[in-house]
Coordinates of C-alpha atoms and ligand atoms in Angstrom, one line a residue:
M1 CA -75.3 -50.0 -16.0
S2 CA -72.5 -47.7 -17.8
A3 CA -72.0 -47.9 -21.4
V4 CA -68.4 -47.7 -19.9
F5 CA -69.0 -50.5 -18.3
N6 CA -70.7 -52.7 -21.3
F7 CA -67.3 -51.8 -23.0
T8 CA -65.1 -52.9 -20.2
F9 CA -67.1 -56.0 -19.1
V10 CA -67.6 -57.9 -22.5
P11 CA -64.2 -58.4 -23.6
W12 CA -63.3 -58.7 -20.2
F13 CA -65.6 -61.5 -19.3
R14 CA -64.4 -63.3 -23.2
S15 CA -61.1 -63.0 -22.8
V16 CA -61.3 -65.1 -20.2
A17 CA -63.6 -67.5 -21.7
P18 CA -60.9 -69.7 -23.7
Y19 CA -59.2 -70.9 -19.8
I20 CA -62.1 -71.6 -19.0
H21 CA -62.7 -74.1 -21.9
K22 CA -59.8 -75.0 -21.4
F23 CA -59.8 -76.0 -18.2
R24 CA -63.0 -77.8 -17.6
N25 CA -62.6 -81.3 -16.8
Q26 CA -58.5 -80.5 -15.2
T27 CA -57.2 -81.6 -12.5
F28 CA -55.9 -78.7 -10.6
V29 CA -53.7 -79.7 -6.9
I30 CA -53.1 -76.6 -5.2
G31 CA -50.9 -76.3 -1.5
I32 CA -51.8 -73.6 1.0
P33 CA -49.5 -72.8 3.6
G34 CA -50.2 -72.4 7.1
E35 CA -49.1 -69.1 6.4
A36 CA -51.8 -67.9 4.4
I37 CA -54.7 -69.4 7.1
A38 CA -52.6 -67.0 9.2
A39 CA -52.8 -64.3 7.3
G40 CA -56.6 -64.6 7.5
K41 CA -56.9 -65.6 3.0
L42 CA -58.4 -68.3 3.9
P43 CA -61.8 -66.7 2.9
N44 CA -60.9 -65.0 0.1
L45 CA -58.9 -68.6 -1.0
A46 CA -62.3 -70.2 -0.4
Q47 CA -64.5 -67.9 -2.8
D48 CA -62.0 -68.5 -5.6
L49 CA -61.9 -72.0 -5.3
A50 CA -65.1 -72.3 -5.4
L51 CA -64.9 -70.3 -8.5
I52 CA -63.0 -72.2 -10.0
Q53 CA -64.2 -75.4 -9.4
S54 CA -67.6 -74.0 -10.8
M55 CA -65.8 -73.5 -14.1
G56 CA -65.4 -77.1 -14.0
V57 CA -61.8 -77.4 -12.3
R58 CA -61.5 -80.7 -10.2
I59 CA -59.4 -79.1 -7.5
V60 CA -57.3 -81.3 -4.5
L61 CA -56.7 -79.3 -1.8
V62 CA -53.5 -79.2 0.7
H63 CA -52.8 -77.3 3.4
G64 CA -50.1 -76.5 5.9
F65 CA -50.4 -75.7 9.2
R66 CA -46.3 -75.0 10.4
P67 CA -47.5 -71.3 11.9
Q68 CA -50.5 -73.3 13.8
V69 CA -48.1 -76.2 15.4
N70 CA -45.5 -73.8 16.5
E71 CA -47.6 -71.8 18.0
Q72 CA -49.3 -74.9 20.0
L73 CA -46.0 -75.4 20.9
L74 CA -44.8 -72.1 22.2
A75 CA -48.5 -72.8 24.4
K76 CA -47.3 -75.7 25.7
G77 CA -43.6 -74.5 26.4
H78 CA -41.8 -76.1 24.0
A79 CA -39.4 -74.9 21.7
P80 CA -40.2 -75.9 18.0
R81 CA -37.4 -77.7 16.3
Y82 CA -36.0 -78.5 12.8
H83 CA -33.4 -80.0 11.2
N84 CA -32.8 -78.8 7.5
G85 CA -36.3 -77.0 6.4
T86 CA -38.0 -80.3 8.2
R87 CA -39.3 -80.6 11.6
I88 CA -38.0 -82.7 14.1
T89 CA -42.3 -84.3 15.3
D90 CA -42.1 -85.6 19.2
S91 CA -44.7 -86.6 21.0
V92 CA -45.7 -83.4 22.0
A93 CA -45.4 -82.2 18.8
L94 CA -47.4 -84.5 17.2
D95 CA -50.1 -83.9 19.7
C96 CA -50.0 -80.0 18.5
A97 CA -49.9 -81.2 14.8
Q98 CA -52.4 -83.1 15.4
E99 CA -54.5 -80.8 17.3
A100 CA -54.2 -77.5 14.7
A101 CA -54.8 -80.3 11.7
G102 CA -58.1 -80.8 13.3
Q103 CA -58.6 -76.8 13.9
L104 CA -57.9 -76.3 10.0
R105 CA -59.9 -78.7 8.7
Y106 CA -62.6 -77.4 10.5
E107 CA -61.4 -73.8 9.4
I108 CA -61.5 -74.9 5.7
E109 CA -64.9 -76.7 6.0
A110 CA -66.1 -73.7 7.4
A111 CA -64.9 -71.6 4.3
F112 CA -66.5 -73.5 1.6
S113 CA -69.4 -73.4 2.9
Q114 CA -70.6 -70.0 3.7
G115 CA -73.3 -68.9 1.0
L116 CA -74.8 -65.3 1.8
P117 CA -76.5 -63.4 -0.6
N118 CA -75.1 -61.0 -2.5
T119 CA -71.6 -62.7 -1.8
P120 CA -69.2 -64.8 -4.2
M121 CA -69.6 -67.8 -2.6
A122 CA -74.2 -67.5 -3.1
G123 CA -75.1 -70.0 -4.7
A124 CA -71.8 -72.6 -4.1
T125 CA -72.7 -75.6 -3.1
V126 CA -69.4 -76.7 -2.7
R127 CA -68.0 -80.6 -1.0
V128 CA -65.3 -81.2 1.0
I129 CA -64.2 -84.9 1.4
S130 CA -61.0 -85.9 3.6
G131 CA -59.8 -88.5 4.2
N132 CA -56.3 -91.0 4.8
F133 CA -55.5 -91.1 1.0
I134 CA -51.6 -91.1 2.1
T135 CA -49.7 -93.4 3.7
A136 CA -46.4 -92.1 5.2
R137 CA -43.2 -93.8 6.3
P138 CA -41.2 -92.2 8.6
V139 CA -38.5 -90.0 7.6
G140 CA -35.8 -92.1 10.3
I141 CA -32.1 -90.9 11.6
V142 CA -30.9 -89.1 8.8
D143 CA -27.3 -87.5 9.8
G144 CA -27.3 -88.5 13.4
I145 CA -30.7 -86.4 13.7
D146 CA -33.8 -89.0 14.5
Y147 CA -37.2 -86.8 13.2
Q148 CA -39.4 -89.4 15.6
H149 CA -43.1 -89.3 14.3
S150 CA -41.9 -87.0 10.9
G151 CA -42.7 -88.9 8.0
L152 CA -42.2 -89.1 4.2
V153 CA -45.0 -89.6 1.6
R154 CA -44.9 -93.0 0.7
K155 CA -48.4 -93.9 -1.0
V156 CA -51.0 -92.2 -2.5
D157 CA -54.6 -93.8 -3.1
V158 CA -55.1 -92.6 -6.4
D159 CA -58.2 -94.3 -6.8
G160 CA -59.3 -93.4 -3.6
I161 CA -58.8 -89.2 -4.5
L162 CA -59.8 -89.7 -8.3
R163 CA -63.6 -91.2 -7.3
T164 CA -63.5 -88.6 -5.0
L165 CA -63.1 -86.0 -7.1
D166 CA -65.4 -88.1 -9.7
M167 CA -68.4 -87.3 -6.7
G168 CA -68.0 -83.6 -7.7
A169 CA -66.2 -82.9 -4.3
V170 CA -62.6 -80.9 -3.3
V171 CA -60.6 -83.1 -2.1
L172 CA -59.2 -81.4 1.1
L173 CA -55.9 -83.0 2.7
S174 CA -53.7 -82.2 5.8
P175 CA -50.1 -83.1 6.0
F176 CA -50.7 -86.3 7.6
G177 CA -50.0 -89.7 6.0
F178 CA -50.4 -93.2 8.4
S179 CA -48.1 -96.5 8.2
P180 CA -49.9 -99.3 7.7
T181 CA -49.7 -100.3 11.2
G182 CA -51.8 -97.4 11.9
E183 CA -49.3 -94.8 13.3
A184 CA -49.6 -91.4 12.1
F185 CA -46.8 -89.3 10.6
N186 CA -46.5 -85.5 9.9
L187 CA -45.5 -84.6 6.7
S188 CA -44.9 -81.6 4.5
M189 CA -47.4 -79.8 3.2
E190 CA -45.2 -79.5 -0.2
E191 CA -44.1 -83.3 -0.4
V192 CA -47.3 -84.1 -0.3
A193 CA -48.8 -81.3 -2.9
T194 CA -46.4 -82.7 -5.4
S195 CA -46.4 -86.0 -4.2
V196 CA -50.6 -85.9 -5.6
A197 CA -49.8 -84.1 -7.9
T198 CA -47.6 -86.2 -9.3
A199 CA -49.5 -89.2 -8.5
L200 CA -52.5 -87.7 -9.8
Q201 CA -50.5 -86.6 -13.0
A202 CA -52.1 -83.7 -12.3
D203 CA -52.5 -80.5 -15.0
K204 CA -50.9 -77.9 -12.6
L205 CA -49.4 -78.2 -9.2
I206 CA -49.9 -74.2 -7.5
F207 CA -48.4 -73.2 -4.3
V208 CA -50.2 -70.0 -2.6
T209 CA -47.5 -68.6 -1.0
E210 CA -45.5 -66.0 1.2
I211 CA -43.1 -64.9 -1.7
P212 CA -44.1 -63.4 -5.0
G213 CA -42.0 -66.1 -7.4
I214 CA -39.1 -66.0 -8.8
R215 CA -37.5 -63.0 -9.9
M216 CA -35.9 -62.1 -13.2
D217 CA -32.5 -62.2 -11.7
P218 CA -33.2 -64.4 -8.5
H219 CA -29.6 -63.7 -6.8
A220 CA -30.6 -59.9 -6.7
P221 CA -33.1 -58.0 -4.8
A222 CA -37.3 -57.0 -5.7
S223 CA -36.9 -54.0 -7.5
D224 CA -38.6 -52.7 -11.2
D225 CA -36.1 -53.9 -12.8
N226 CA -36.2 -56.8 -11.7
P227 CA -39.5 -58.1 -12.4
I228 CA -41.3 -61.4 -11.2
D229 CA -40.2 -64.1 -14.2
T230 CA -43.8 -65.6 -14.9
E231 CA -43.3 -67.8 -16.8
L232 CA -39.4 -70.3 -16.0
P233 CA -38.0 -72.9 -18.2
L234 CA -37.8 -76.2 -16.8
A235 CA -34.2 -76.4 -17.2
Q236 CA -33.4 -72.6 -16.2
A237 CA -35.3 -73.6 -12.7
E238 CA -33.3 -76.4 -12.6
R239 CA -30.4 -73.6 -12.7
I240 CA -31.0 -71.6 -10.3
L241 CA -31.9 -74.9 -7.6
A242 CA -27.8 -75.5 -8.8
E243 CA -26.4 -72.6 -8.0
R244 CA -27.6 -71.8 -4.6
P245 CA -28.0 -73.9 -1.1
P246 CA -30.8 -76.2 -1.1
G247 CA -33.9 -74.1 0.7
H248 CA -35.2 -74.3 4.0
N249 CA -37.5 -71.7 4.4
P250 CA -40.3 -70.9 3.0
T251 CA -39.0 -67.3 2.2
D252 CA -36.2 -69.0 0.7
T253 CA -35.9 -68.8 -3.5
G254 CA -35.4 -72.6 -3.8
F255 CA -38.2 -73.7 -1.4
Y256 CA -40.8 -74.2 -3.1
L257 CA -39.0 -74.2 -6.7
Q258 CA -37.5 -77.9 -5.4
H259 CA -40.8 -78.9 -5.0
C260 CA -42.0 -78.0 -8.5
V261 CA -39.1 -78.9 -10.5
K262 CA -39.4 -82.1 -8.3
A263 CA -43.3 -82.3 -10.0
C264 CA -42.2 -81.1 -13.8
K265 CA -39.6 -83.3 -14.1
S266 CA -41.8 -86.6 -12.6
G267 CA -45.3 -85.1 -15.4
V268 CA -46.9 -82.8 -14.1
E269 CA -46.6 -80.4 -17.2
R270 CA -47.1 -76.9 -15.0
S271 CA -46.1 -75.6 -11.5
H272 CA -46.5 -72.3 -9.8
I273 CA -45.6 -70.6 -6.7
I274 CA -47.9 -67.4 -6.8
P275 CA -48.5 -64.7 -3.9
F276 CA -51.4 -65.0 -0.8
A277 CA -50.8 -61.3 0.0
V278 CA -52.4 -60.7 -3.6
D279 CA -55.7 -60.9 -3.6
G280 CA -57.2 -63.2 -6.1
S281 CA -53.6 -64.1 -7.4
L282 CA -55.6 -67.8 -7.9
L283 CA -57.5 -66.5 -10.6
L284 CA -55.0 -64.3 -12.2
E285 CA -52.7 -67.2 -12.7
V286 CA -54.9 -69.3 -14.1
Y287 CA -57.3 -66.9 -15.7
V288 CA -55.4 -64.3 -17.0
H289 CA -52.7 -65.1 -20.0
D290 CA -49.7 -64.1 -18.1
G291 CA -50.0 -65.1 -15.1
I292 CA -49.2 -63.1 -11.9
G293 CA -46.4 -65.1 -10.2
T294 CA -44.1 -67.7 -11.5
M295 CA -44.9 -70.9 -13.7
V296 CA -42.1 -73.8 -14.5
V297 CA -43.0 -75.0 -17.2
D298 CA -41.5 -78.6 -18.6
E299 CA -40.7 -77.3 -22.6
K300 CA -38.9 -80.3 -24.0
L301 CA -35.4 -79.2 -25.1
E302 CA -35.2 -81.0 -27.6
E303 CA -38.5 -79.8 -29.6
L304 CA -38.3 -76.3 -28.7
R305 CA -34.0 -74.8 -28.8
E306 CA -32.6 -71.4 -29.9
A307 CA -30.5 -72.5 -33.5
T308 CA -27.1 -73.6 -34.6
P309 CA -25.2 -72.8 -37.9
D310 CA -26.4 -76.1 -38.8
D311 CA -30.3 -75.0 -38.8
V312 CA -29.9 -72.7 -41.5
G313 CA -31.2 -75.2 -44.3
G314 CA -33.8 -76.1 -42.3
I315 CA -34.7 -72.5 -41.9
L316 CA -34.4 -71.3 -45.4
Q317 CA -36.6 -74.2 -46.3
L318 CA -39.0 -73.4 -44.0
I319 CA -39.6 -69.3 -45.0
E320 CA -39.1 -69.5 -48.2
P321 CA -42.5 -70.5 -49.6
F322 CA -43.7 -68.0 -47.4
E323 CA -41.2 -65.6 -49.0
K324 CA -42.1 -66.3 -52.2
D325 CA -46.2 -65.2 -52.1
G326 CA -44.7 -62.4 -49.5
T327 CA -46.5 -63.0 -46.0
L328 CA -42.8 -62.8 -44.8
V329 CA -40.0 -60.1 -46.3
K330 CA -36.7 -62.4 -47.8
R331 CA -34.2 -62.8 -46.1
S332 CA -30.9 -64.4 -48.2
R333 CA -28.8 -67.5 -46.9
T334 CA -26.2 -64.9 -45.5
E335 CA -28.2 -62.5 -43.3
I336 CA -29.6 -65.5 -41.9
E337 CA -25.8 -67.3 -41.4
R338 CA -24.6 -64.3 -39.9
D339 CA -27.9 -63.3 -37.6
I340 CA -28.5 -67.4 -37.0
S341 CA -28.2 -66.8 -32.9
N342 CA -31.1 -64.8 -33.2
Y343 CA -33.4 -67.4 -33.9
T344 CA -35.2 -69.8 -32.1
I345 CA -36.4 -73.0 -33.6
V346 CA -38.9 -75.8 -33.2
E347 CA -38.0 -79.0 -34.1
H348 CA -39.4 -82.9 -34.8
D349 CA -37.3 -85.6 -35.2
G350 CA -34.9 -83.4 -37.2
V351 CA -36.7 -81.3 -39.5
I352 CA -37.3 -77.7 -38.4
F353 CA -41.4 -77.1 -38.1
A354 CA -41.2 -73.6 -36.6
C355 CA -39.0 -70.9 -36.0
A356 CA -38.8 -66.8 -35.1
A357 CA -35.8 -64.3 -34.9
L358 CA -35.4 -61.6 -31.8
Y359 CA -33.8 -58.6 -32.9
P360 CA -32.7 -56.4 -30.1
Y361 CA -33.2 -52.6 -29.9
P362 CA -31.6 -52.4 -26.3
E363 CA -31.4 -48.3 -26.6
A364 CA -35.2 -48.5 -27.1
K365 CA -36.0 -51.2 -24.6
T366 CA -37.5 -53.2 -27.4
A367 CA -37.0 -56.1 -29.6
E368 CA -38.3 -56.8 -33.3
M369 CA -39.8 -60.6 -33.2
A370 CA -39.2 -61.7 -36.8
A371 CA -39.1 -64.2 -39.8
V372 CA -42.3 -66.3 -37.5
T373 CA -43.2 -69.7 -39.2
V374 CA -44.4 -71.9 -38.4
S375 CA -44.5 -75.0 -41.3
P376 CA -48.2 -75.5 -43.4
Q377 CA -48.1 -79.3 -42.2
A378 CA -47.6 -78.2 -38.3
Q379 CA -49.9 -74.9 -37.8
G380 CA -52.8 -75.0 -35.5
Q381 CA -51.0 -77.3 -33.0
G382 CA -49.7 -75.1 -30.8
D383 CA -45.7 -74.1 -32.3
G384 CA -46.8 -70.4 -32.6
E385 CA -47.5 -69.7 -29.4
K386 CA -44.8 -72.0 -27.8
I387 CA -42.2 -70.2 -30.2
L388 CA -44.1 -66.6 -28.7
R389 CA -44.0 -67.8 -25.5
R390 CA -39.9 -68.9 -25.7
I391 CA -39.3 -65.0 -27.8
E392 CA -40.9 -63.2 -24.5
Q393 CA -38.3 -64.9 -22.5
R394 CA -35.7 -64.5 -24.2
A395 CA -36.7 -60.7 -24.6
K396 CA -37.5 -60.2 -21.4
Y397 CA -34.2 -62.0 -19.9
M398 CA -32.6 -59.7 -22.1
G399 CA -34.1 -56.6 -19.9
L400 CA -36.6 -55.3 -22.4
E401 CA -40.1 -53.8 -22.4
S402 CA -41.2 -54.8 -25.3
I403 CA -41.5 -56.6 -28.2
F404 CA -42.9 -55.8 -31.7
V405 CA -43.8 -57.3 -34.9
L406 CA -44.1 -56.3 -38.7
T407 CA -47.3 -57.8 -40.6
T408 CA -49.1 -57.2 -43.2
R409 CA -51.6 -60.5 -43.2
T410 CA -51.2 -62.6 -39.9
M411 CA -52.1 -58.8 -37.3
H412 CA -55.2 -61.0 -35.6
W413 CA -53.0 -64.1 -34.2
F414 CA -50.8 -61.5 -32.6
I415 CA -53.9 -59.3 -31.5
K416 CA -55.3 -61.8 -29.9
R417 CA -51.9 -62.6 -28.3
G418 CA -51.9 -59.2 -26.7
F419 CA -50.3 -57.0 -29.5
Q420 CA -51.6 -53.4 -29.7
A421 CA -51.0 -51.8 -32.8
V422 CA -49.3 -48.4 -32.6
D423 CA -47.9 -46.2 -36.0
P424 CA -45.0 -46.7 -37.7
D425 CA -43.1 -43.4 -36.1
W426 CA -43.3 -45.7 -32.7
L427 CA -40.3 -47.9 -34.6
P428 CA -36.9 -47.7 -32.7
E429 CA -35.1 -44.7 -35.2
A430 CA -32.5 -47.2 -35.8
R431 CA -36.1 -49.8 -37.4
K432 CA -37.7 -46.9 -38.8
R433 CA -34.6 -46.2 -41.4
K434 CA -35.1 -49.5 -42.4
Y435 CA -39.0 -49.5 -42.6
N436 CA -40.3 -50.7 -45.9
W437 CA -43.1 -47.7 -46.4
D438 CA -44.6 -49.4 -49.7
R439 CA -45.3 -52.5 -47.8
R440 CA -47.2 -50.2 -45.0
S441 CA -46.5 -53.0 -42.7
M442 CA -48.6 -52.9 -39.5
V443 CA -46.4 -52.2 -36.8
L444 CA -47.9 -54.4 -33.2
V445 CA -46.5 -54.0 -29.8
K446 CA -46.4 -56.1 -26.8
K447 CA -45.6 -54.9 -23.4
L448 CA -43.7 -57.8 -21.2
N449 CA -44.0 -57.4 -17.7
Ligands
LIG501 C1 -48.8 -67.2 -37.2 C2 -48.7 -68.8 -37.6 C3 -46.8 -67.9 -36.9 C4 -49.4 -69.5 -36.1 O1 -48.8 -70.6 -36.0 P1 -49.7 -71.8 -35.2 O2 -47.9 -72.6 -34.7 O3 -50.7 -72.5 -36.5 O4 -50.0 -71.2 -34.2 P2 -50.8 -71.5 -33.0 O5 -50.8 -73.4 -33.3 O6 -50.5 -71.1 -32.1 O7 -52.1 -71.1 -32.8 C5 -53.9 -71.2 -33.9 C6 -54.8 -70.2 -34.0 O8 -53.9 -69.3 -34.4 C7 -55.1 -69.1 -35.7 N1 -54.5 -68.5 -37.1 C8 -53.2 -68.9 -37.6 N2 -53.0 -67.9 -38.7 C9 -53.7 -66.9 -38.8 C10 -53.8 -65.4 -39.2 N3 -53.1 -65.6 -40.6 N4 -54.3 -64.7 -38.5 C11 -55.1 -65.1 -37.6 N5 -55.8 -66.5 -36.6 C12 -54.4 -66.9 -37.5 C13 -55.3 -70.5 -36.4 O9 -56.7 -70.3 -36.6 C14 -55.7 -71.1 -35.1 O10 -56.9 -70.5 -33.9 P3 -57.5 -71.4 -33.0 O11 -56.2 -71.6 -32.0 O12 -58.6 -70.0 -32.7 O13 -57.8 -72.5 -33.3 C15 -48.8 -69.8 -38.8 O14 -49.9 -69.5 -39.1 C16 -47.4 -69.4 -39.7 O15 -46.8 -69.4 -39.7 N6 -48.6 -68.5 -40.8 C17 -47.4 -68.1 -41.6 C18 -46.7 -67.1 -41.9 C19 -46.5 -65.8 -41.3 O16 -47.6 -65.3 -41.8 N7 -45.6 -65.2 -40.3 C20 -46.3 -64.0 -39.5 C21 -45.2 -63.3 -40.0 S1 -45.5 -61.7 -38.9

C-alpha cells in the first residue's frame, strides 16, 4: 500500500466520522423516480443505500414508475394521459401501473439481495419489506377532468412503518394506496414520499432526480457562473416557486422543489434534490459538508436574519468582551452603524446571541467574514455554524468564489469547517493595505462551490 494512500484515506475517513455519528438512528425518506431505474442506476443506488443503512440510518424508500407505466401503455396501444402533471389513470393505466409496480419491486428486492464477494454489497444483509402502509382517496373530478383511479394520500400507517424500521428493514413503498373499500389508487411517488416524511417527521427527505438541483439563479441557464445552490433557505425556495408557473414535468425547476417546500413547512427540517446522473450522489450529499445537490432548509427566520439599525446596540454588547480580551479587533459604534447591512445575526426572544459581518471585495471575487461572535452562554449549540452557512450563502448570492477570515485564536474552528491557511499576500490589495502586521493574524480562506 502506498504511503500517499494512507495520507489521503485516513483523513478522508475521519472527516466523514462526524456525519456517521450524527445520522445514526435518524430516518431518511428517499424518493427514486422511475427515470432513475430506467437509466440503469438501481444497482449502484442499492449499494449506496445499503451502506447508509449499515451506518445506522433508518430508510424508507419510495420508488416511482412514470416511464415504466408509459412504456406498458404504449405497448398496449394507449397514449399516456396527464393533466397538470397528474396522470389520468383509466382502467388500462391502472393495470399497467400494477404490472410496473410488481416488476420494479422485484428488481429493487433483487438489487438489495446482491452480496458477491469483493463488491460493495458483500456481507450486506438488507431486508426489504413492502406493505399496505398508505391509505388513499381519489383525486376525483377537478376542473371537469375525471382522474379516475388516480389518488392522493389520505393516511400513512406511521406505527406500521416504525415497527418495520425497528426490525432493521428498509421499508419499500410503491406509489399505490388503497381505500377502506379495497380499491387501488395510483399515487405519485413525490406525494407519497412527502407525506411519509411528514407523517414520520423524518430527519431528511431526499429526491434522487433527473435534475442536478436548483441553480443559484433558477431563471438562468446552467453555466459555471450559475452553479447549484447547495443550501436553499425555505423562504428563498418559496420565493422561487412563487415566481414561476407550477412545475408539471420532472425536469421543471418547481417540480421537486414544491414537495421539498411542503415537507419543510410541515416539520421535515431538511429536504434534498440530488442528481441520479452522478454516481454516488447520495453519499456525496449525506456525508460531505457542501453536498452535491440542493438542500432546502427550514431556518427559523425570526432567529437568523440580516441586521437592521435597531440591532447596533445588541451587536456592540455582544462583541465588546471579545474586543476587550483581544480576540476581536475594536470597532466603533459609528463603524457598525455604517456597515449594519453587512451583518447577519441570530436572535432569540429579542436578544442577539450571535453575529458576523460580510465585507465583499468584488474585484477579487472574495469577501471577508468579520466580527464572528457567539455569546458565551450560547456557544457550542451550533449558532456559529448556522451563521457561517448564512454568510456563505450571502457571498454565493453575490457571485463570489470564496470567503476569508483573519484570526489570531480561533483558527481550528474555521479549519474544521473547510477553511485553509494562506499567506497574507493572498489578500485582495485593498484589504492588504489595512492588514495589521503587528497582530500577525492568520488568513484562512474557504472556497465556495
Ligand atoms: C468560534 C465561535 C464563533 C464558535 O461558535 P459556536 O456557536 O460555539 O460554534 P458551534 O456551536 O457551531 O461549534 C462548536 C464547536 O466549536 C468548538 N470551538 C469553539 N471555540 C473554538 C475555538 N476557538 N477553536 C476551536 N474550536 C472551537 C467547540 O469546542 C465545539 O466543538 P465540538 O462540536 O467538537 O463540541 C465562538 O466560540 C465564539 O464566538 N468565540 C469567540 C469569538 C471568536 O473567537 N470569534 C472568531 C474571531 S475570528
